[in-house]
Coordinates of C-alpha atoms in Angstrom, one line a residue:
Chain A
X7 CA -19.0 6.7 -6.0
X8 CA -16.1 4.7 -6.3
X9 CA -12.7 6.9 -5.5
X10 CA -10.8 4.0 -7.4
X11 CA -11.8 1.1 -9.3
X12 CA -10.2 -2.2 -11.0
X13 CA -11.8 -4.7 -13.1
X14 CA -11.8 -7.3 -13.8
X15 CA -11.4 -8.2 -10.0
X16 CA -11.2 -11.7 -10.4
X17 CA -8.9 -12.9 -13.6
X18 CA -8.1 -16.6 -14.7
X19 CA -5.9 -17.1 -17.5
X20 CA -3.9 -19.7 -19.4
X21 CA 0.2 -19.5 -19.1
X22 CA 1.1 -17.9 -22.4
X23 CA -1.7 -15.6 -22.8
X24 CA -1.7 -11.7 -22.4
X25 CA -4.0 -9.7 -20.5
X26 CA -5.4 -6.2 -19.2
X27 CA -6.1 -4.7 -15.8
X28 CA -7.8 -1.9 -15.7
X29 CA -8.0 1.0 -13.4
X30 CA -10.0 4.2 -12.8
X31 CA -9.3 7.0 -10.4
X32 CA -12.3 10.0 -10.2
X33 CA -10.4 11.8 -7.5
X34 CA -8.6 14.3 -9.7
X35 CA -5.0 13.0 -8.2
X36 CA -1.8 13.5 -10.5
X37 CA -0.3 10.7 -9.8
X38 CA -1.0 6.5 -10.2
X39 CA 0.7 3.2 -9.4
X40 CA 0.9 -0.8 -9.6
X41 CA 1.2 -2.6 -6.7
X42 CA 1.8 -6.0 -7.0
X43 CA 0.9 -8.4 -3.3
X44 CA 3.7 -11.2 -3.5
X45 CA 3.3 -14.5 -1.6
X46 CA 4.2 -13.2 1.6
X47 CA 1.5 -10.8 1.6
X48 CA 3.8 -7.7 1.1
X49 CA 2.9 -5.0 -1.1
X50 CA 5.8 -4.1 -4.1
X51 CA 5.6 -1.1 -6.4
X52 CA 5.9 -1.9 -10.0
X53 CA 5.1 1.7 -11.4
X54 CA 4.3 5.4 -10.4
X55 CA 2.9 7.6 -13.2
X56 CA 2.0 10.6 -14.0
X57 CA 1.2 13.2 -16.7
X58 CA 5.4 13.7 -17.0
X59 CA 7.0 10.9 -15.9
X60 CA 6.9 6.6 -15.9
X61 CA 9.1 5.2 -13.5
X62 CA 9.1 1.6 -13.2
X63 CA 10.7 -0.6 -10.4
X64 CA 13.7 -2.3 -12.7
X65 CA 13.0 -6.0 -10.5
X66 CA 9.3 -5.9 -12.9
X67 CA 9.7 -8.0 -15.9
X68 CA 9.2 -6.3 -19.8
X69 CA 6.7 -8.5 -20.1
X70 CA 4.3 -5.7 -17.7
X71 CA 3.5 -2.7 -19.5
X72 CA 1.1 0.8 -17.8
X73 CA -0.4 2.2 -20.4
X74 CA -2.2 5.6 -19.8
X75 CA -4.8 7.1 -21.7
X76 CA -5.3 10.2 -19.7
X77 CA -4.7 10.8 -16.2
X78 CA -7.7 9.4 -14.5
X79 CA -6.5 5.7 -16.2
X80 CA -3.7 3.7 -15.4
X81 CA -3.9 -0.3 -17.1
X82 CA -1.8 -2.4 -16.7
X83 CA -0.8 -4.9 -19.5
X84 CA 0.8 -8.4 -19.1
X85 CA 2.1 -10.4 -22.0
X86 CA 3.2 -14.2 -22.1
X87 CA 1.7 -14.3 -18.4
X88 CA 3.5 -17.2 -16.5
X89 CA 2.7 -19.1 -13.6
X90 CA 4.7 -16.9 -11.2
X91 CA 2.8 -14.0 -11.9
X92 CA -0.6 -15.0 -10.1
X93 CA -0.9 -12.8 -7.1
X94 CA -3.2 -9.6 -5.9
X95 CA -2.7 -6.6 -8.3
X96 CA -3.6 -3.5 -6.6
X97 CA -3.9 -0.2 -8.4
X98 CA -3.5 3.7 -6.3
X99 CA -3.5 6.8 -6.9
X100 CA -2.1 10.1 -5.0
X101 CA -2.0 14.2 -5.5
X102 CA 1.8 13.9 -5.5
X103 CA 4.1 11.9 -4.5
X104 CA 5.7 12.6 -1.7
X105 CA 3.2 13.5 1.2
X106 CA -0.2 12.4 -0.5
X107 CA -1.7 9.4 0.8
X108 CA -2.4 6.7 -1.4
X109 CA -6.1 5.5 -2.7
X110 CA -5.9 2.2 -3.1
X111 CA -8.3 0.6 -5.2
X112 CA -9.9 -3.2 -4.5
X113 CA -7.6 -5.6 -6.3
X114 CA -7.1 -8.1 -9.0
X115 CA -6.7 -11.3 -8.1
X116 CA -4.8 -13.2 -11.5
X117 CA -4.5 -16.6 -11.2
X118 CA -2.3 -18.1 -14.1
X119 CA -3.0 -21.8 -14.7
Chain B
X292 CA 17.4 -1.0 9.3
X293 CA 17.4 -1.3 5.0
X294 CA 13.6 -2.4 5.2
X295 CA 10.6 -1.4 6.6
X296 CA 10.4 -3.7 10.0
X297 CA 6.9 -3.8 12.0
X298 CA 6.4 -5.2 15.0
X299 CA 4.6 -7.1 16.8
X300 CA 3.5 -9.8 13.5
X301 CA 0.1 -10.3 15.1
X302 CA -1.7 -9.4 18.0
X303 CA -4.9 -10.7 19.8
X304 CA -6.2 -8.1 22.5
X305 CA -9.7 -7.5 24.2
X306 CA -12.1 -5.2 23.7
X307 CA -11.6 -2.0 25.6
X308 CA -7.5 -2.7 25.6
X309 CA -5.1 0.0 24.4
X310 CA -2.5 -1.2 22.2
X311 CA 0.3 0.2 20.2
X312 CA 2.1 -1.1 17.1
X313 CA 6.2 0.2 16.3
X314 CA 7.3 0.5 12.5
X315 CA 10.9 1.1 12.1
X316 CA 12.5 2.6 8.9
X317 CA 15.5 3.6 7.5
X318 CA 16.7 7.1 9.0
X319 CA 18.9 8.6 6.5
X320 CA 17.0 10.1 3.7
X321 CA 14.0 9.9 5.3
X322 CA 10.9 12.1 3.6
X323 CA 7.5 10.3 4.8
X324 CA 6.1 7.8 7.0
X325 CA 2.5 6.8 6.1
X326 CA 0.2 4.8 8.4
X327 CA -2.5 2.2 6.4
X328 CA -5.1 0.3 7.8
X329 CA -6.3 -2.9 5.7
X330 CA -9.7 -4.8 6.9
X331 CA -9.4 -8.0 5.6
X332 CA -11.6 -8.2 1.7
X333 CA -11.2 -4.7 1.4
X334 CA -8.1 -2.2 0.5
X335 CA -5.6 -0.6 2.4
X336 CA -6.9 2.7 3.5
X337 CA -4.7 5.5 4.4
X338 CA -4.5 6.7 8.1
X339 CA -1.4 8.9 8.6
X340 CA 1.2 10.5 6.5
X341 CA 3.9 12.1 8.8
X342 CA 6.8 13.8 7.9
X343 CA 8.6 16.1 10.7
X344 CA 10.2 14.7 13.4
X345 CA 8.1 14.6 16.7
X346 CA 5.2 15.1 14.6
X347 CA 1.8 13.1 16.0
X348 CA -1.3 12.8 14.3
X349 CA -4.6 11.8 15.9
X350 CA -8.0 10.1 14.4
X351 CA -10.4 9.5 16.8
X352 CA -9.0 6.7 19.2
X353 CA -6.3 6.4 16.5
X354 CA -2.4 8.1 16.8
X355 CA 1.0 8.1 15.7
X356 CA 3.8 9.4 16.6
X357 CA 7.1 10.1 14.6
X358 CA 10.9 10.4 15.2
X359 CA 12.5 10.4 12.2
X360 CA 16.6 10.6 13.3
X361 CA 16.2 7.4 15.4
X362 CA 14.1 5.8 12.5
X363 CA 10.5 4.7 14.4
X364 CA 7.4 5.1 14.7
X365 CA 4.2 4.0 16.8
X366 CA 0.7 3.3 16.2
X367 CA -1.7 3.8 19.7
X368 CA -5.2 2.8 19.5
X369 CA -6.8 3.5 22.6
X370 CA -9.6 1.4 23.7
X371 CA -9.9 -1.0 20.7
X372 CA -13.0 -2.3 19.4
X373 CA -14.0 -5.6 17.4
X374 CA -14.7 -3.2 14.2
X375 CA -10.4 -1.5 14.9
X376 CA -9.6 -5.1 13.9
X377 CA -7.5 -5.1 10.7
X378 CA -4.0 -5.1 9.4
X379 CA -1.9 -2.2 9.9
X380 CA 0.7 -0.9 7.5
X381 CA 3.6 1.9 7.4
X382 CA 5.5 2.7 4.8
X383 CA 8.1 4.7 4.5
X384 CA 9.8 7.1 1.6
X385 CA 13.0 8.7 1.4
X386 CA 13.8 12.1 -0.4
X387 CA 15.6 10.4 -3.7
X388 CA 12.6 7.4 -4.0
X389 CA 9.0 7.7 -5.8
X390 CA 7.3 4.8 -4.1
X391 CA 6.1 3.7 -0.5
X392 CA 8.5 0.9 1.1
X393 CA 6.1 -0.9 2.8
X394 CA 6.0 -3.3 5.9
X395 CA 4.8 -6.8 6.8
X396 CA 2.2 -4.9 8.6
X397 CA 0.6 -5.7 12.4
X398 CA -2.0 -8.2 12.0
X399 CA -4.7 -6.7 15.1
X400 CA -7.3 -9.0 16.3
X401 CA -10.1 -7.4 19.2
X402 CA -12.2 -10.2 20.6
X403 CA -15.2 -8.4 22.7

């Protein structure tokens, strides 16, 4: 069983358009996040979420939204996607936030044409 | 140190070589140090989470050790093997932050 999943894993869109990554956690954790993996391979928070609180890094453009269903679901939408936003996406999940190691799950890949 | 700093970039070693990686991280506010190991294809799996100072942890030929007022931390693997090859990440988080500052990571390639 997959602890944390993503799909799609591979995404190729037009500049302009809007679109959804998904992600799944079935490890009963309380907390969830967007990572996004920038050109230099490092890995940035965009959000941390759970059942009480959104907190979103304030360098992430309006144009990223999480959206959250119930706790086992964090997506991640993206309107008017431009070109800079192609990179690895990487969704994870923890029982807290402090001491609980993250669970990252395999990645998007978004290439914006 | 603002930023999580790892050292070295990369590193080539051979089979049967111990090795050890050093993360530094900001020392004031300091809550947790986690330890990640990230085969290349796949995602970034997590090793360690430290927290008190002059803690060490140990997985199999894997360790860390902490010391949170000077702001480091070290990665040993002892005896490395083809299959240890990966990237390795720490990331810190201090008391009044949410989210994991992570490193460049240490780039580890074992050649038997």
């Amino acid at each position: 069983d997959t602890a944390v999943s993503q799909t799609p894993k591979y995404l190729v869109t037009q500049m302009g358009n809007d679109k959804s990554i998904k992600c799944e956690q079935n490890l009963g954790h309380d907390t969830m996040y967007w990572y996004k993996q920038d050109s230099k391979k490092f890995l940035k928070i965009m959000f941390s979420y759970n059942n009480k609180e959104l907190i979103i890094n304030e360098t992430v453009p309006n144009r990223f939204s999480p959206k959250s269903p119930d706790k086992a679901h964090l997506n991640l939408h993206i309107n008017s996607l431009e070109l800079g936003d192609s990179a690895v996406y990487f969704c994870a999940s923890s029982q807290g936030t402090a001491s609980g190691g993250r669970f990252f799950g395999p990645g998007t890949r978004l290439t914006v044409l | 140190i603002l930023n999580v700093e790892q050292s070295p970039q990369s590193l080539h070693v051979q089979e049967g070589d111990s090795t050890n990686f050093t993360c530094s991280f900001p020392s004031s506010n300091f809550y947790a140090l986690h330890w990640y190991r990230w085969e290349t294809a796949k995602s970034p799996e997590a090793l360690f989470v430290m927290t008190l100072n002059g803690d060490e942890k140990k997985k199999g030929r894997i360790s860390a050790t902490l010391n949170t007022k000077e702001g480091y931390s070290y990665l040993y693997i002892k005896g490395s093997q083809p299959e240890d090859s990966a990237t390795y990440l720490c990331a810190s988080l201090s008391n009044s932050g949410y989210a994991l500052n992570f490193g460049k990571g240490t780039s580890l390639l074992v050649t038997p």
